[in-house]
Coordinates of C-alpha atoms and ligand atoms in Angstrom, one line a residue:
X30 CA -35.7 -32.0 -68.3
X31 CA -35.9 -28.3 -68.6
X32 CA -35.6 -27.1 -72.5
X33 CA -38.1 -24.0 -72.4
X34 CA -36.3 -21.0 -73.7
X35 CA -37.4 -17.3 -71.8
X36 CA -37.4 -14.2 -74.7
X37 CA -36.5 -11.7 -72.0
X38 CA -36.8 -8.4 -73.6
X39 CA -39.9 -5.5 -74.1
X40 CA -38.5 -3.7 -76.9
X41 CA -40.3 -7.0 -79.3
X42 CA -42.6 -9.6 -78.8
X43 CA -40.1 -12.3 -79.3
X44 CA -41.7 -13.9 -82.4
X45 CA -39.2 -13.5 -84.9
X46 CA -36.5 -14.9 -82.6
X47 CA -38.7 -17.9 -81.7
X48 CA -39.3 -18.6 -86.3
X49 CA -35.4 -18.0 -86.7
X50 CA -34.3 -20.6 -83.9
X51 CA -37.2 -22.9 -84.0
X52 CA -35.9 -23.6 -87.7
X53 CA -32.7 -24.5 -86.5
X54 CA -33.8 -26.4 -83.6
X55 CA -37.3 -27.7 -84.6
X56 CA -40.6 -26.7 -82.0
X57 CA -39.3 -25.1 -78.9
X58 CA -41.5 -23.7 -75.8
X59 CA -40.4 -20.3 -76.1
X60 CA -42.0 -18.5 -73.6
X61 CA -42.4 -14.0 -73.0
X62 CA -42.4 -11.8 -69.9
X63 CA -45.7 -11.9 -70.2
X64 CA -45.8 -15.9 -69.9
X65 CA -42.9 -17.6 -68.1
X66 CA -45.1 -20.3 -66.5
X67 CA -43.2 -22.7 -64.3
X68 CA -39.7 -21.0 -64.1
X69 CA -38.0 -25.0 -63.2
X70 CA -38.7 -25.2 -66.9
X71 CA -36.5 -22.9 -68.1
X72 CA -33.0 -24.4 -69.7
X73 CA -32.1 -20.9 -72.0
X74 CA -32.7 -17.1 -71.3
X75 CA -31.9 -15.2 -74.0
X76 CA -32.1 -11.6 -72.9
X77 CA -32.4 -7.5 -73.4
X78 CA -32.2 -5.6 -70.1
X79 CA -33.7 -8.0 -68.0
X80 CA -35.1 -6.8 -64.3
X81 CA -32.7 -7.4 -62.4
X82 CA -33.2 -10.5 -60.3
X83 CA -35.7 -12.3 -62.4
X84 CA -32.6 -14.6 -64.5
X85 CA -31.8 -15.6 -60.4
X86 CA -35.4 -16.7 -60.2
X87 CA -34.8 -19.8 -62.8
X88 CA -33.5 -22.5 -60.9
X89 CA -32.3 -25.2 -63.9
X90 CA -30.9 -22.5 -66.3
X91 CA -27.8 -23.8 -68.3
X92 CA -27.4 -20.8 -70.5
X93 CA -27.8 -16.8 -70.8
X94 CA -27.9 -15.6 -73.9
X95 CA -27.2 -11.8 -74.9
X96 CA -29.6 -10.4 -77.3
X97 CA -27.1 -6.9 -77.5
X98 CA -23.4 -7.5 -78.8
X99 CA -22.9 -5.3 -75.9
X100 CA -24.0 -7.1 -72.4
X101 CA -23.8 -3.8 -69.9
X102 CA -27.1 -4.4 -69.9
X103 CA -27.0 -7.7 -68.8
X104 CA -24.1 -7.3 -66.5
X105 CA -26.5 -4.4 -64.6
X106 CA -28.2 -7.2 -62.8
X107 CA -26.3 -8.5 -60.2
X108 CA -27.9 -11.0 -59.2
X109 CA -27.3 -13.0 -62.3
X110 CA -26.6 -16.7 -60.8
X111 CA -23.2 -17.5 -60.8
X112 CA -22.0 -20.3 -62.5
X113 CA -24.1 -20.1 -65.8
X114 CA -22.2 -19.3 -68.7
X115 CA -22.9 -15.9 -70.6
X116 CA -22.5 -15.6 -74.5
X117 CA -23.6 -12.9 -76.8
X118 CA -25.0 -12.6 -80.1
X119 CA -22.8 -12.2 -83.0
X120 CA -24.2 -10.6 -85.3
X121 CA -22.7 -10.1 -88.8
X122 CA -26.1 -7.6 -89.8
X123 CA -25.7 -5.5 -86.7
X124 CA -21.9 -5.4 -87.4
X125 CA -22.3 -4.7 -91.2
X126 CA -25.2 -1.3 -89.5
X127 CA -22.9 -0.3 -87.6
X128 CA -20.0 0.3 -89.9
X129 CA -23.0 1.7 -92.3
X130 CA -23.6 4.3 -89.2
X131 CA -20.4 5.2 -88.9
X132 CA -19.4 6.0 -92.4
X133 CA -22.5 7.9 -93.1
X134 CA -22.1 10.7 -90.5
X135 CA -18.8 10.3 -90.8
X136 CA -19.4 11.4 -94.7
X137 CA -22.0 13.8 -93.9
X138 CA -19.5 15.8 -91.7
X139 CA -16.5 15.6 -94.1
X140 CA -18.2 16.5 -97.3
X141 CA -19.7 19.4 -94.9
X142 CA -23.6 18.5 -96.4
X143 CA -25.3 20.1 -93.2
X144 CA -23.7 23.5 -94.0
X145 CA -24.9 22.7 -97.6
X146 CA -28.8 21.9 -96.2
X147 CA -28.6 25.4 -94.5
X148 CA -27.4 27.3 -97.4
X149 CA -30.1 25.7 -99.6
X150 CA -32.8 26.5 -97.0
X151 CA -31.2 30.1 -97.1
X152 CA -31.0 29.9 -101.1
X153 CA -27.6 30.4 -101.3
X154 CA -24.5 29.2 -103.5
X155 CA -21.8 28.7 -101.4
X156 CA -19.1 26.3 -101.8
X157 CA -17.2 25.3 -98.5
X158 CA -13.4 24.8 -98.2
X159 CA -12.7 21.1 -98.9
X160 CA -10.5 19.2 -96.5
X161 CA -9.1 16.7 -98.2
X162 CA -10.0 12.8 -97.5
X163 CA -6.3 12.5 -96.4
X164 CA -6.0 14.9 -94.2
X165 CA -9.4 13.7 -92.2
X166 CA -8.0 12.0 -89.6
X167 CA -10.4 9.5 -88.0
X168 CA -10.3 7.5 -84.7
X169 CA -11.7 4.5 -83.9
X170 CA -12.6 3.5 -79.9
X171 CA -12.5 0.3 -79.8
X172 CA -11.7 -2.6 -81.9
X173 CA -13.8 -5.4 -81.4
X174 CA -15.8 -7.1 -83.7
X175 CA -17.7 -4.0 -85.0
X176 CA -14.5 -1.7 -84.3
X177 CA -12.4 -3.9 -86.5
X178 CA -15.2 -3.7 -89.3
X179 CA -15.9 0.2 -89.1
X180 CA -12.3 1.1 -89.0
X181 CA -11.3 -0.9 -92.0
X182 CA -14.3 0.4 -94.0
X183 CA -13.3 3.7 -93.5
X184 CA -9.8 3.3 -94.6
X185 CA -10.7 1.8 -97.4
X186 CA -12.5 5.3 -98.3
X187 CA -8.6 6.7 -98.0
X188 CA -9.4 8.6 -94.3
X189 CA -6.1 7.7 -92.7
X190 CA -7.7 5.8 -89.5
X191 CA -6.5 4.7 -86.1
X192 CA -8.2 2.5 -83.3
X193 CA -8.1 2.5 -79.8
X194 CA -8.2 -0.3 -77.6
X195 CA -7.5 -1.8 -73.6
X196 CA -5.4 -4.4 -75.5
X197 CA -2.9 -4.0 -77.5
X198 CA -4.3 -5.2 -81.1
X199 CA -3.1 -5.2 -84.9
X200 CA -4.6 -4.7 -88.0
X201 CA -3.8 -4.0 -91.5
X202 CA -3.6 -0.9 -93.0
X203 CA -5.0 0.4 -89.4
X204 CA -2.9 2.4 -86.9
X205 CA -3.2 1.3 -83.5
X206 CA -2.7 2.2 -79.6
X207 CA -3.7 0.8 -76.4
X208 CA -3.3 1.9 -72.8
X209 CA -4.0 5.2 -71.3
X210 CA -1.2 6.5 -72.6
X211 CA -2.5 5.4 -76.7
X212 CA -6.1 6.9 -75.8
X213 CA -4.7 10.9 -75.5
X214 CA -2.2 9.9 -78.8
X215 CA -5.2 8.5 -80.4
X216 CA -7.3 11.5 -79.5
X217 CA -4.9 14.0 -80.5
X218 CA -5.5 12.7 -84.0
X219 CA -8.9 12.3 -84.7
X220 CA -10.8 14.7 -86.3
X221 CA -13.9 12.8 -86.5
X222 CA -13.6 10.1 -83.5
X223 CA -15.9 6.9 -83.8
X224 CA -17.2 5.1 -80.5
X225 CA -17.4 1.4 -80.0
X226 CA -16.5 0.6 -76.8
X227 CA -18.2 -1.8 -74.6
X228 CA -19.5 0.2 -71.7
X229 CA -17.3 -1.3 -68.8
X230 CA -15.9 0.0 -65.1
X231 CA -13.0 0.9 -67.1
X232 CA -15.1 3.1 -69.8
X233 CA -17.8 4.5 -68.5
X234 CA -17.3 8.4 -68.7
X235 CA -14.2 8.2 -70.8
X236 CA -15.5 10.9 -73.5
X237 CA -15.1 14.1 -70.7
X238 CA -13.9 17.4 -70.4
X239 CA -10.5 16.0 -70.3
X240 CA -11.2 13.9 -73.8
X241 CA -13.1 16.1 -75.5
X242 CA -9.7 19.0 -74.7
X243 CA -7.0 16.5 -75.7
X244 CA -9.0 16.3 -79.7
X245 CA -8.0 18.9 -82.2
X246 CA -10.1 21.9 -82.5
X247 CA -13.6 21.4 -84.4
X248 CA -13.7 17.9 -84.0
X249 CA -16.8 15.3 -84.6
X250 CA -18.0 12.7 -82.4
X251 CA -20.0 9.8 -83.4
X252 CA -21.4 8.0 -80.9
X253 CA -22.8 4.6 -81.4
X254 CA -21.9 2.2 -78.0
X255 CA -23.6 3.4 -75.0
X256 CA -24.6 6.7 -73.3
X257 CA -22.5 6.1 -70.3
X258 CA -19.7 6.8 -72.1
X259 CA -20.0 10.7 -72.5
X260 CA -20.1 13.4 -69.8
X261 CA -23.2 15.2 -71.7
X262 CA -22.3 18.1 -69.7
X263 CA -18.7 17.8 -71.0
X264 CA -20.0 17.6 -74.6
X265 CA -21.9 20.2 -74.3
X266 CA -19.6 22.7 -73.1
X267 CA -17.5 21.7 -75.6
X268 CA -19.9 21.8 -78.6
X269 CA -21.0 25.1 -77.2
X270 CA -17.2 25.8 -77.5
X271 CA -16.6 25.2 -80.8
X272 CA -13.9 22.6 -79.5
X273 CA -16.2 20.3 -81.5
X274 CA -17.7 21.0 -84.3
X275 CA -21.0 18.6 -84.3
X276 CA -21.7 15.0 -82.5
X277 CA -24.1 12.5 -83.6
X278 CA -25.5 10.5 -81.3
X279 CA -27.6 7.4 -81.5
X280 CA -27.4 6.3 -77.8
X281 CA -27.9 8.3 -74.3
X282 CA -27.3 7.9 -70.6
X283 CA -31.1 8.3 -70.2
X284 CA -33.0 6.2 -73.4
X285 CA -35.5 7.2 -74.3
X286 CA -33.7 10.4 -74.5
X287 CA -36.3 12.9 -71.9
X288 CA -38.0 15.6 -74.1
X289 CA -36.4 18.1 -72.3
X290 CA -32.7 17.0 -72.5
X291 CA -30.7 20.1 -74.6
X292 CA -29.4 17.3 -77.2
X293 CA -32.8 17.5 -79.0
X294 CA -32.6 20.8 -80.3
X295 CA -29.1 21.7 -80.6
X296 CA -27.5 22.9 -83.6
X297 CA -24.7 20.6 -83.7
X298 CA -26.0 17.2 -82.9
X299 CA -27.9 14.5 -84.5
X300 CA -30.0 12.6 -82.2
X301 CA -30.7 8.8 -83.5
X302 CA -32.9 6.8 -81.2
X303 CA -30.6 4.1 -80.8
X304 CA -30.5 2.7 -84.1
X305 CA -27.4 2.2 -85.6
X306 CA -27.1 -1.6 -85.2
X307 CA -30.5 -3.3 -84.4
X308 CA -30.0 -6.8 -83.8
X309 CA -31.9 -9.2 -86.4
X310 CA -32.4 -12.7 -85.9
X311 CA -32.5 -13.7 -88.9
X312 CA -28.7 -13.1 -89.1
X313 CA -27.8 -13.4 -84.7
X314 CA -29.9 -16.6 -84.9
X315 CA -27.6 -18.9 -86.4
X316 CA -24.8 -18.5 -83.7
X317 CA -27.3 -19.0 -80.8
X318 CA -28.8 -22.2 -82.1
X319 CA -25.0 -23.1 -82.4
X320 CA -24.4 -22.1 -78.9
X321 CA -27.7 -24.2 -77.6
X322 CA -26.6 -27.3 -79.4
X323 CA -23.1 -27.2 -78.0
X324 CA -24.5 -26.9 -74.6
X325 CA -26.3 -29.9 -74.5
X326 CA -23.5 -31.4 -76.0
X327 CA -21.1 -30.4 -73.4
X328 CA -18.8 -28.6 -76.2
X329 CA -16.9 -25.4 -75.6
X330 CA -19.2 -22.2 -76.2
X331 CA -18.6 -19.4 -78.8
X332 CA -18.5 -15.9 -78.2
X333 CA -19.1 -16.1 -74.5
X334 CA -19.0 -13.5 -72.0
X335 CA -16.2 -12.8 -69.5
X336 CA -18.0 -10.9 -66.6
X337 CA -15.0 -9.7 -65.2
X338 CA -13.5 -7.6 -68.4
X339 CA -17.3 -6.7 -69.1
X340 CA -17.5 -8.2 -72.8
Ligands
LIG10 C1 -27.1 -2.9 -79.1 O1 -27.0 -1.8 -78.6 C2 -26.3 -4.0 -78.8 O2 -25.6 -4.0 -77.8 O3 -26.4 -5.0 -79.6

């Protein structure tokens, strides 16, 4: 019977993950890039942009497990074998960074502290004009798991917030709008504008010239989903605009971001290296031993992957 599990990832030796779901599952032969041995063993990948191909290359694989909340990277290979289902860490530590992220630029910019950091470099007293929290519009792009938790965070801070996403979705105290159609409303009114989207067909490229126009003047961007979202060309035309006042950024459509790339050293953007949620499995493990056991139970699986939608 096959029952190894392959840690498919470089960014980590795999050694946590192996601790956190050895205690749930009791000894496992949890085997590395560097060490996959006879691939007819393998019953579990779990996985973090895996060369495309090598997930084909297991021929008794039951399960594919997502080590990102977001599985573009997964979804890249397509040669992933048809027929094996595809769930996705849940991850309530990642969520819980994320929101964190979110609300700490989204602070920095509103309480204007980088215009305060240049004033103290230049020794000067100079209050700014206060906008106040309720007229700070924000806008949250999507409203999954970490959308839901990031947008109702920040309305508890009194911004008045709104989400975006495909389908239409309600939540308390949280305006919301769906469609093409709710994406240039939603835009219109977000002065700082929050991005979670999973990186699909459907989204890749949404944050262009033609986004970045339809937000008020001197917006902020935070970026914390994927690189493929923004046109960095757009974004930078539109920094160097002043149609928006600052971005940060904490992923890239080119990670690492190159030494070269104009993101690095301009004024208005804070570069993260991909940061804002790192998955832990300490707190992701506990619904990927649950998802193990219920396959070799034969009972349903838990936050499994559609490959069609893209999440
Ligand atoms: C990180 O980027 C993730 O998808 O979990």
């Amino acid at each position: 019977m096959p029952d190894a599990i392959a840690y498919i990832s470089r960014d980590t030796d795999g050694q946590l993950w192996k601790k956190a779901l050895e205690a749930g599952l009791g000894p496992l032969d949890f085997r590395t890039l560097d060490g996959l041995g006879d691939r007819a063993g393998i019953e579990v990948a779990l996985a973090w942009k895996p060369p495309p191909g090598l997930i084909a290359s297991f021929p008794n694989l039951t399960l594919i497990v997502s080590l990102g909340m977001g599985v573009d990277h997964l979804l890249a290979d397509d040669r992933l074998p048809a027929g094996v289902p595809i769930v996705r860490i849940m991850d309530a530590g990642l969520v819980g960074q994320m929101s964190e992220y979110a609300i700490y630029w989204a602070l920095r910019h509103h309480r204007d502290i980088d215009k305060y950091a240049a004033s103290q470099r230049a020794k000067q007293w100079k209050p700014e004009d206060f906008v106040d929290t309720i007229h700070r519009r924000v806008g949250v792009l999507g409203l999954g798991t970490i959308g839901q938790d990031t947008a109702s965070k920040i309305a508890a801070l009194g911004f008045p917030t709104a989400g975006w996403s495909r389908t239409q979705k309600s939540l308390p105290g949280i305006e919301t709008f769906h469609g093409a159609d709710g994406l240039k409303r939603l835009l219109a009114q977000s002065d700082i504008l929050i991005n979670v989207l999973p990186l699909t067909r459907d989204t890749r490229g949404i944050l262009n010239a033609e986004a970045f126009a339809a937000l008020p003047r001197g917006a902020y961007l935070i970026n914390m989903a994927r690189g493929g979202h923004v046109v960095d060309e757009a974004l930078l035309v539109a920094l160097d605009s002043g149609q928006l006042s600052g971005a940060a950024l904490d992923v890239f459509n080119t990670e690492p971001l190159p030494p070269d790339h104009p993101y690095w050293t301009h004024p208005a953007v804070h570069v993260t290296p991909h940061i804002a949620g790192a998955t832990n499995p300490r707190t992701a493990s506990p619904g990927v031993i649950e998802n193990i056991r219920r396959m070799r139970a034969g009972e349903p699986l838990i936050h499994t992957v559609d490959p069609a939608t893209g999440y």
